[in-house]
mmCIF file of C-alpha atoms in Angstrom:
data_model
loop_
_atom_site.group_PDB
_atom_site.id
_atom_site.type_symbol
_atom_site.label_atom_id
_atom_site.label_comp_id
_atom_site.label_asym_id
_atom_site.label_seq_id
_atom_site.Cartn_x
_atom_site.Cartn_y
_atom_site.Cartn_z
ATOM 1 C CA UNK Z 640 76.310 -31.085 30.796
ATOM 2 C CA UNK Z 641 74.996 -35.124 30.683
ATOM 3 C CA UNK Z 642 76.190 -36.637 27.354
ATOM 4 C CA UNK Z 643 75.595 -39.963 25.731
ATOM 5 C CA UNK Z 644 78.336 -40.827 23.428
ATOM 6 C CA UNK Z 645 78.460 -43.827 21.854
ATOM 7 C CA UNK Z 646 81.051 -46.151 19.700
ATOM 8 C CA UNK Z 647 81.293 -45.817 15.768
ATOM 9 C CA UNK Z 648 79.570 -47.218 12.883
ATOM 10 C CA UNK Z 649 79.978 -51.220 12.571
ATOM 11 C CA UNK Z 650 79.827 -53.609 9.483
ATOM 12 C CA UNK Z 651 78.757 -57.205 10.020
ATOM 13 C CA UNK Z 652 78.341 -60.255 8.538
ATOM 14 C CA UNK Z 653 74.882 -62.202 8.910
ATOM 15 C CA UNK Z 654 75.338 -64.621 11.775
ATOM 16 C CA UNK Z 655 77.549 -62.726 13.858
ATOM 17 C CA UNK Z 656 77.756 -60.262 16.402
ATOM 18 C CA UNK Z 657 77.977 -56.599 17.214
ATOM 19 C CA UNK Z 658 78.226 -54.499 20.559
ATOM 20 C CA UNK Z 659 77.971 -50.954 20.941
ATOM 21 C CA UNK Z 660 78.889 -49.028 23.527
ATOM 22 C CA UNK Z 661 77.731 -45.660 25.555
ATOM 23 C CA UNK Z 662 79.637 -43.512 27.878
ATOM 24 C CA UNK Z 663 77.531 -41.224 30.061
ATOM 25 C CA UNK Z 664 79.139 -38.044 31.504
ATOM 26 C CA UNK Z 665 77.953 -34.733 33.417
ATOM 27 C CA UNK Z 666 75.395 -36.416 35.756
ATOM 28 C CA UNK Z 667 75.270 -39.596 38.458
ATOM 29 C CA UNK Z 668 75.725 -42.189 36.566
ATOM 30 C CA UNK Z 669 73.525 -44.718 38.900
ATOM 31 C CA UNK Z 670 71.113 -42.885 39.291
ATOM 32 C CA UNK Z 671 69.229 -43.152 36.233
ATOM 33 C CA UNK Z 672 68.378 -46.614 33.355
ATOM 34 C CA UNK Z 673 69.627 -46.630 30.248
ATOM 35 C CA UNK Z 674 67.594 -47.460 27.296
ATOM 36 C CA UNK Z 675 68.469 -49.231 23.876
ATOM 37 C CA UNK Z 676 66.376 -48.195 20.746
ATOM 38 C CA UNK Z 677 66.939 -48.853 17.501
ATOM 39 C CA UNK Z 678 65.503 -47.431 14.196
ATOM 40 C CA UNK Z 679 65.788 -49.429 11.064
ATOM 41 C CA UNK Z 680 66.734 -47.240 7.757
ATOM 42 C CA UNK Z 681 63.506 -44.718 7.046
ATOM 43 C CA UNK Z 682 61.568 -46.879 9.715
ATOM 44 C CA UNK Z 683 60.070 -46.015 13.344
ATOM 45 C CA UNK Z 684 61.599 -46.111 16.198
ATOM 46 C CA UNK Z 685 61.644 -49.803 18.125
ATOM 47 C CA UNK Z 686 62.614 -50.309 22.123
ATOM 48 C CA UNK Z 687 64.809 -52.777 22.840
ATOM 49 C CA UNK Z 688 65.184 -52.760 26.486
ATOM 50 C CA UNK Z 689 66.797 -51.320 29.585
ATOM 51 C CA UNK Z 690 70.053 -51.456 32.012
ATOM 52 C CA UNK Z 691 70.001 -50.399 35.495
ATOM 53 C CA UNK Z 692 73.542 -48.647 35.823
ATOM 54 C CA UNK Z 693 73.298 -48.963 39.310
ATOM 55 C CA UNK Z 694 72.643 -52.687 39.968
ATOM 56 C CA UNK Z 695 72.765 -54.067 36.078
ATOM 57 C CA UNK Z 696 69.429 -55.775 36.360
ATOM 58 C CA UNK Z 697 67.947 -55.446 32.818
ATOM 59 C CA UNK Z 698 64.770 -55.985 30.861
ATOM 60 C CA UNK Z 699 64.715 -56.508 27.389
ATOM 61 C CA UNK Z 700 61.732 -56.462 24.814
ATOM 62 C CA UNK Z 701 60.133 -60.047 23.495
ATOM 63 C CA UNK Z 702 61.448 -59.504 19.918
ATOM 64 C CA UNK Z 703 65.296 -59.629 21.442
ATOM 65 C CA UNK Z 704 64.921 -61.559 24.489
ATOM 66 C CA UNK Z 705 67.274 -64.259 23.546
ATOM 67 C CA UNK Z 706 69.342 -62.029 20.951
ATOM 68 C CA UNK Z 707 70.672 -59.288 23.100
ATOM 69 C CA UNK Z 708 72.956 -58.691 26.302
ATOM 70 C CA UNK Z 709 73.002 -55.174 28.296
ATOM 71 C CA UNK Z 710 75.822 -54.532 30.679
ATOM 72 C CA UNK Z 711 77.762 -51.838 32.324
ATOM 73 C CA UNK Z 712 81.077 -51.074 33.730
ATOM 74 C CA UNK Z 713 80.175 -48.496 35.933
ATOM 75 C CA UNK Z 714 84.164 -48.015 36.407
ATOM 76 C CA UNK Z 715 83.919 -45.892 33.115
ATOM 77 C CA UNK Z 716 80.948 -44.619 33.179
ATOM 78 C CA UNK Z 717 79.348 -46.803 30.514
ATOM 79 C CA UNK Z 718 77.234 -49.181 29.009
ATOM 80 C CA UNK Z 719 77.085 -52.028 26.518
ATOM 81 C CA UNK Z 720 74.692 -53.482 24.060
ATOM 82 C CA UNK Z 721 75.668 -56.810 22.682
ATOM 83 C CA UNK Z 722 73.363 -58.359 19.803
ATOM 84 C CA UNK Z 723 73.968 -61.735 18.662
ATOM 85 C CA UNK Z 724 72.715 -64.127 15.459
ATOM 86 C CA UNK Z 725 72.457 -60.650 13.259
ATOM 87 C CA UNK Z 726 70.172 -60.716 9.989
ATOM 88 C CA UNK Z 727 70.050 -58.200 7.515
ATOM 89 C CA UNK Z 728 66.710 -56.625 8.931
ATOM 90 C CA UNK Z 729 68.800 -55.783 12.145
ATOM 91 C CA UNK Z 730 70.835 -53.142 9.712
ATOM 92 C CA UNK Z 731 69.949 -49.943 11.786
ATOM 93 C CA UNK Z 732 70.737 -46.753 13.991
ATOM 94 C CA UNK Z 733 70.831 -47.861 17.696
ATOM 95 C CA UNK Z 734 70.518 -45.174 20.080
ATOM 96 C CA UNK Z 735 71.110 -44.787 23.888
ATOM 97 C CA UNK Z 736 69.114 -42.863 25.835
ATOM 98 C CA UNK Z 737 68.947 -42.167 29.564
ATOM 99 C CA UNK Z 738 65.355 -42.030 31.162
ATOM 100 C CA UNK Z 739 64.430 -39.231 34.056
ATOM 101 C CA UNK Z 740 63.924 -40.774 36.972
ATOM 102 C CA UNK Z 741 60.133 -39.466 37.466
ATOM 103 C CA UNK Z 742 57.653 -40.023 34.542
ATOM 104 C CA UNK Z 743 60.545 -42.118 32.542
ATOM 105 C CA UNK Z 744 60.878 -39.772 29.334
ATOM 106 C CA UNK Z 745 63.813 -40.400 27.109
ATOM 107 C CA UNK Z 746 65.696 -36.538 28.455
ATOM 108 C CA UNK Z 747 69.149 -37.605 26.477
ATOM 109 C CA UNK Z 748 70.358 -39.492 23.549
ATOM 110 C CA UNK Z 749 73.604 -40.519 22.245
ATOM 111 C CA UNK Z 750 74.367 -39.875 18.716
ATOM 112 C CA UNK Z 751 73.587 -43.341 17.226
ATOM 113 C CA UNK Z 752 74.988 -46.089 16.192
ATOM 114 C CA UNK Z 753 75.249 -47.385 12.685
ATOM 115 C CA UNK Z 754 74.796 -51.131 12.505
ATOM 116 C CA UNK Z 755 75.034 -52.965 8.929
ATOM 117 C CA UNK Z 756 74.416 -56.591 8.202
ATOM 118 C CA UNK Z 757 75.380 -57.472 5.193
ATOM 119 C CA UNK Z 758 76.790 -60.579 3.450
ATOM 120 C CA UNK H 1451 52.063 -54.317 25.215
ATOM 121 C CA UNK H 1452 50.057 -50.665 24.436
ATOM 122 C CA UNK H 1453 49.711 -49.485 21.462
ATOM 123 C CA UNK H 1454 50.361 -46.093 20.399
ATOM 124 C CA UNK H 1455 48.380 -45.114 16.956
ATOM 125 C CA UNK H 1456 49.484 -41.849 15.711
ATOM 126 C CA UNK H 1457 47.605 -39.717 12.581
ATOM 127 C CA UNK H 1458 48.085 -38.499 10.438
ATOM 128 C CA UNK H 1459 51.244 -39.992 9.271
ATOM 129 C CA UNK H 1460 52.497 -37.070 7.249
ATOM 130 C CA UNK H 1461 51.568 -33.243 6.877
ATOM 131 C CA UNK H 1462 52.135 -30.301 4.534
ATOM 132 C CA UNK H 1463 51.582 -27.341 6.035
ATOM 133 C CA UNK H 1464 52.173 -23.303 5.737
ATOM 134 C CA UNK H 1465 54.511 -21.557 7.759
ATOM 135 C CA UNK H 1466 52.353 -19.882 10.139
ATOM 136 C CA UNK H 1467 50.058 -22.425 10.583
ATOM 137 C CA UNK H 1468 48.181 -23.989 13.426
ATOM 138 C CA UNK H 1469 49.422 -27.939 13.535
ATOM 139 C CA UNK H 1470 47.411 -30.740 15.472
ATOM 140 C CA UNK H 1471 48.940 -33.909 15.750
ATOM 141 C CA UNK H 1472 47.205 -36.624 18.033
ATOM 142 C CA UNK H 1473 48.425 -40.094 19.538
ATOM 143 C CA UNK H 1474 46.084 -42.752 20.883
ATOM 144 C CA UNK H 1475 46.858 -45.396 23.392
ATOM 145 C CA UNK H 1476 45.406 -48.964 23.033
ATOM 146 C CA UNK H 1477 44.746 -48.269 26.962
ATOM 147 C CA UNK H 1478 44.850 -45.344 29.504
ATOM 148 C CA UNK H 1479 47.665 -44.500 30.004
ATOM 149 C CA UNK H 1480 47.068 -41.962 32.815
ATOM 150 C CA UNK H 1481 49.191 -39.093 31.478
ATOM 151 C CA UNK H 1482 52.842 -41.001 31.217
ATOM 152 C CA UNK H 1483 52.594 -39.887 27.482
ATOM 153 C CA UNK H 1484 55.667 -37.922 25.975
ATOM 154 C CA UNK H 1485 56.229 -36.435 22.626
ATOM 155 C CA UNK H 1486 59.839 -36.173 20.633
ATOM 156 C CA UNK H 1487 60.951 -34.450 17.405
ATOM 157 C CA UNK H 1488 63.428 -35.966 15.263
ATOM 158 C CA UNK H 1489 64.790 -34.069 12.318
ATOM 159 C CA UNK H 1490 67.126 -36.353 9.526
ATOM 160 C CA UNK H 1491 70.428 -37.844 10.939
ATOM 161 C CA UNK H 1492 69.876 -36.820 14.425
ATOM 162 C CA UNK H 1493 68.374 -38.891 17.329
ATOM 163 C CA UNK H 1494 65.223 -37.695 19.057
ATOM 164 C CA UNK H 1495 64.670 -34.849 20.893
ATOM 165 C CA UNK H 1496 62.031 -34.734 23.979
ATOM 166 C CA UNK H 1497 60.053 -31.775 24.127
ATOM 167 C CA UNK H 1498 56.878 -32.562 26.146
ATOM 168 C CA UNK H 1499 56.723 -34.932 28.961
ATOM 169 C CA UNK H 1500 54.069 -36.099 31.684
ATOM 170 C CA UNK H 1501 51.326 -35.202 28.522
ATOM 171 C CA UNK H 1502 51.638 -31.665 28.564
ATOM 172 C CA UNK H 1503 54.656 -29.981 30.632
ATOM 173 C CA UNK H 1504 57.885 -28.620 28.122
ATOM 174 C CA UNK H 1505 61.336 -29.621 28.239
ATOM 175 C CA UNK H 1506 63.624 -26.676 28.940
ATOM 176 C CA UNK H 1507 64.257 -24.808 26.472
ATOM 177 C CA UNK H 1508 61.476 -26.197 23.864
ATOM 178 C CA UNK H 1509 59.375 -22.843 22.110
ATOM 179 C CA UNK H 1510 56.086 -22.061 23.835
ATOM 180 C CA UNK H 1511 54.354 -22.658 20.470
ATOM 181 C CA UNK H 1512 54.648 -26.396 21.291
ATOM 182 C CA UNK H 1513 51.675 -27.397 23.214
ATOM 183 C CA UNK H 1514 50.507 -30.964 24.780
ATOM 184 C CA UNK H 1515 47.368 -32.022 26.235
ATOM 185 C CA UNK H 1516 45.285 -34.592 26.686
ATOM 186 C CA UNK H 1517 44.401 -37.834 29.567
ATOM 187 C CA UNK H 1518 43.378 -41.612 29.135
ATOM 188 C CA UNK H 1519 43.841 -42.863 25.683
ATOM 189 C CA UNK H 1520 43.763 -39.563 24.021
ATOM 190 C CA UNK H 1521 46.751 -36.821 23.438
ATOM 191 C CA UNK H 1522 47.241 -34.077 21.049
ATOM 192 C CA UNK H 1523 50.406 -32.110 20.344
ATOM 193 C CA UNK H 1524 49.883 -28.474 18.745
ATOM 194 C CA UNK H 1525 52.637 -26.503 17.341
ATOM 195 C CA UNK H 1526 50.258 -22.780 17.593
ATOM 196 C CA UNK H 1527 52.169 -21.336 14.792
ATOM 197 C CA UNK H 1528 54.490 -23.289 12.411
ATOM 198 C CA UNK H 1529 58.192 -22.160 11.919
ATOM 199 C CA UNK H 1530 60.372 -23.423 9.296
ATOM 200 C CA UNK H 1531 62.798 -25.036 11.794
ATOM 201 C CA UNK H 1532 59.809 -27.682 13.140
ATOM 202 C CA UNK H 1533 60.341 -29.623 9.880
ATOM 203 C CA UNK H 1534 60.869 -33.291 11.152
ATOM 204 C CA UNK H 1535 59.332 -36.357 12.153
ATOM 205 C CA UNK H 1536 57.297 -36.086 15.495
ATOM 206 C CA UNK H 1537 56.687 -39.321 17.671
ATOM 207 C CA UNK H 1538 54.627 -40.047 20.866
ATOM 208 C CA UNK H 1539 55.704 -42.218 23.463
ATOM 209 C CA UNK H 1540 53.970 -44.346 26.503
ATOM 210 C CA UNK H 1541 55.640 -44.622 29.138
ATOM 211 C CA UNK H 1542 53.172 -45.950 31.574
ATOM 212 C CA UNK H 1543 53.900 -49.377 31.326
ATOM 213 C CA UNK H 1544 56.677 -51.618 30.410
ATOM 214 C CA UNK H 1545 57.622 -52.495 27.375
ATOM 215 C CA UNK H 1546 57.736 -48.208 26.686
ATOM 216 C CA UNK H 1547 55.957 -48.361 23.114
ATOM 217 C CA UNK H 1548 56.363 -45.280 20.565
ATOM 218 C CA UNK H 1549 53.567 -44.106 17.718
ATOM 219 C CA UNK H 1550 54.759 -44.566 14.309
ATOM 220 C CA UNK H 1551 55.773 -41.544 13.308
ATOM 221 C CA UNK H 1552 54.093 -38.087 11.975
ATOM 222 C CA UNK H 1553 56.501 -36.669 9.167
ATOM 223 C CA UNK H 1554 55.704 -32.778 9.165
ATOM 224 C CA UNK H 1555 56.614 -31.117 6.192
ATOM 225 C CA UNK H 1556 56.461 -27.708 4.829
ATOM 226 C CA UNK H 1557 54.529 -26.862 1.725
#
């Protein structure tokens, strides 16, 4: 069955860095993007952009365009979200989620992430 | 980027009940809209996609429709277990933009 599971909670100081992982199994892992979204404490839920397992082009949203690094290691099946110069308002839940290949829907999730900036 | 406007942002309802909850894109959006339900300390879960056809395995009493700018999703008769918060999704164009959020509650 495909799975998303991603790396435990993190605690970080402001100004400093965080990356999260998330391993794919039970389905070809090229063949479909990865997503990043994140959802701030009792808040919405916010896109941050998308990896291409297959090639590891990426697009990211304007907000983190010069915060945030995607990669993958398609060796183990997974992929990486790095985000850089953190502030307390990036204290969240980041999710994974892997996008069907037709109209683009988020199918499956990972778990979340915990992500806490504090001083 | 489009805009996805959700209302109402929260509703208390019977069990039982008919529930209507609609999504409106700042532009057509030519039926890439999806709809997810997310329940406290769990990540979202997709239940409609492509406007109105249902994930496997999500109740018939979940129902989408809808084309352009304007979607609806209906939940025919409400169970206890729908409890959550329900977002809609575009995913017509790129950045992929979500509504804010309708909390569903149960009186």
């Amino acid at each position: 069955q495909v799975q998303l599971v991603q790396s435990g909670a993190e605690v970080r100081k402001p100004g400093a860095s965080v990356k999260v992982s998330c391993k794919a199994s039970g389905y070809t892992f090229t063949s479909y993007y990865i997503h990043w979204v994140r959802q701030a404490p009792g808040q919405g839920l916010e896109w941050m952009g998308k990896i291409s397992p297959s090639g590891g082009s990426t697009s990211h949203a304007q907000n983190f365009q010069d915060r945030v690094t995607m990669t993958r290691d398609t060796s183990t099946r997974t992929v990486f979200m790095e985000l850089y110069s953190l502030r307390s308002d990036d204290t969240a839940v980041y999710f994974c989620a892997r996008a069907d290949s037709g109209l683009g829907a988020f199918d499956f999730w990972g778990q979340g992430t915990m992500v806490t900036v504090s001083s | 980027d489009i805009q996805m406007t959700q209302s109402p942002s929260s509703l208390s309802t019977s069990v039982g009940d008919r529930v209507t909850i609609t999504c409106r894109a700042s532009q057509s959006i030519s039926g890439y809209l999806n709809w997810y339900q997310q329940t406290p300390g769990k990540p979202p879960k997709l239940l409609i996609y492509g406007t109105s056809s249902f994930r496997s395995g999500v109740p018939s009493r979940f129902s989408g429709s809808g084309s352009g700018t304007d979607f609806t999703l209906t939940i025919s008769s409400l169970q206890p277990e729908d409890v959550g918060t329900y977002y809609c999704q575009q995913t017509y164009s790129s950045p992929p933009t979500f509504g804010q959020g309708t909390k569903l509650q149960i009186k």
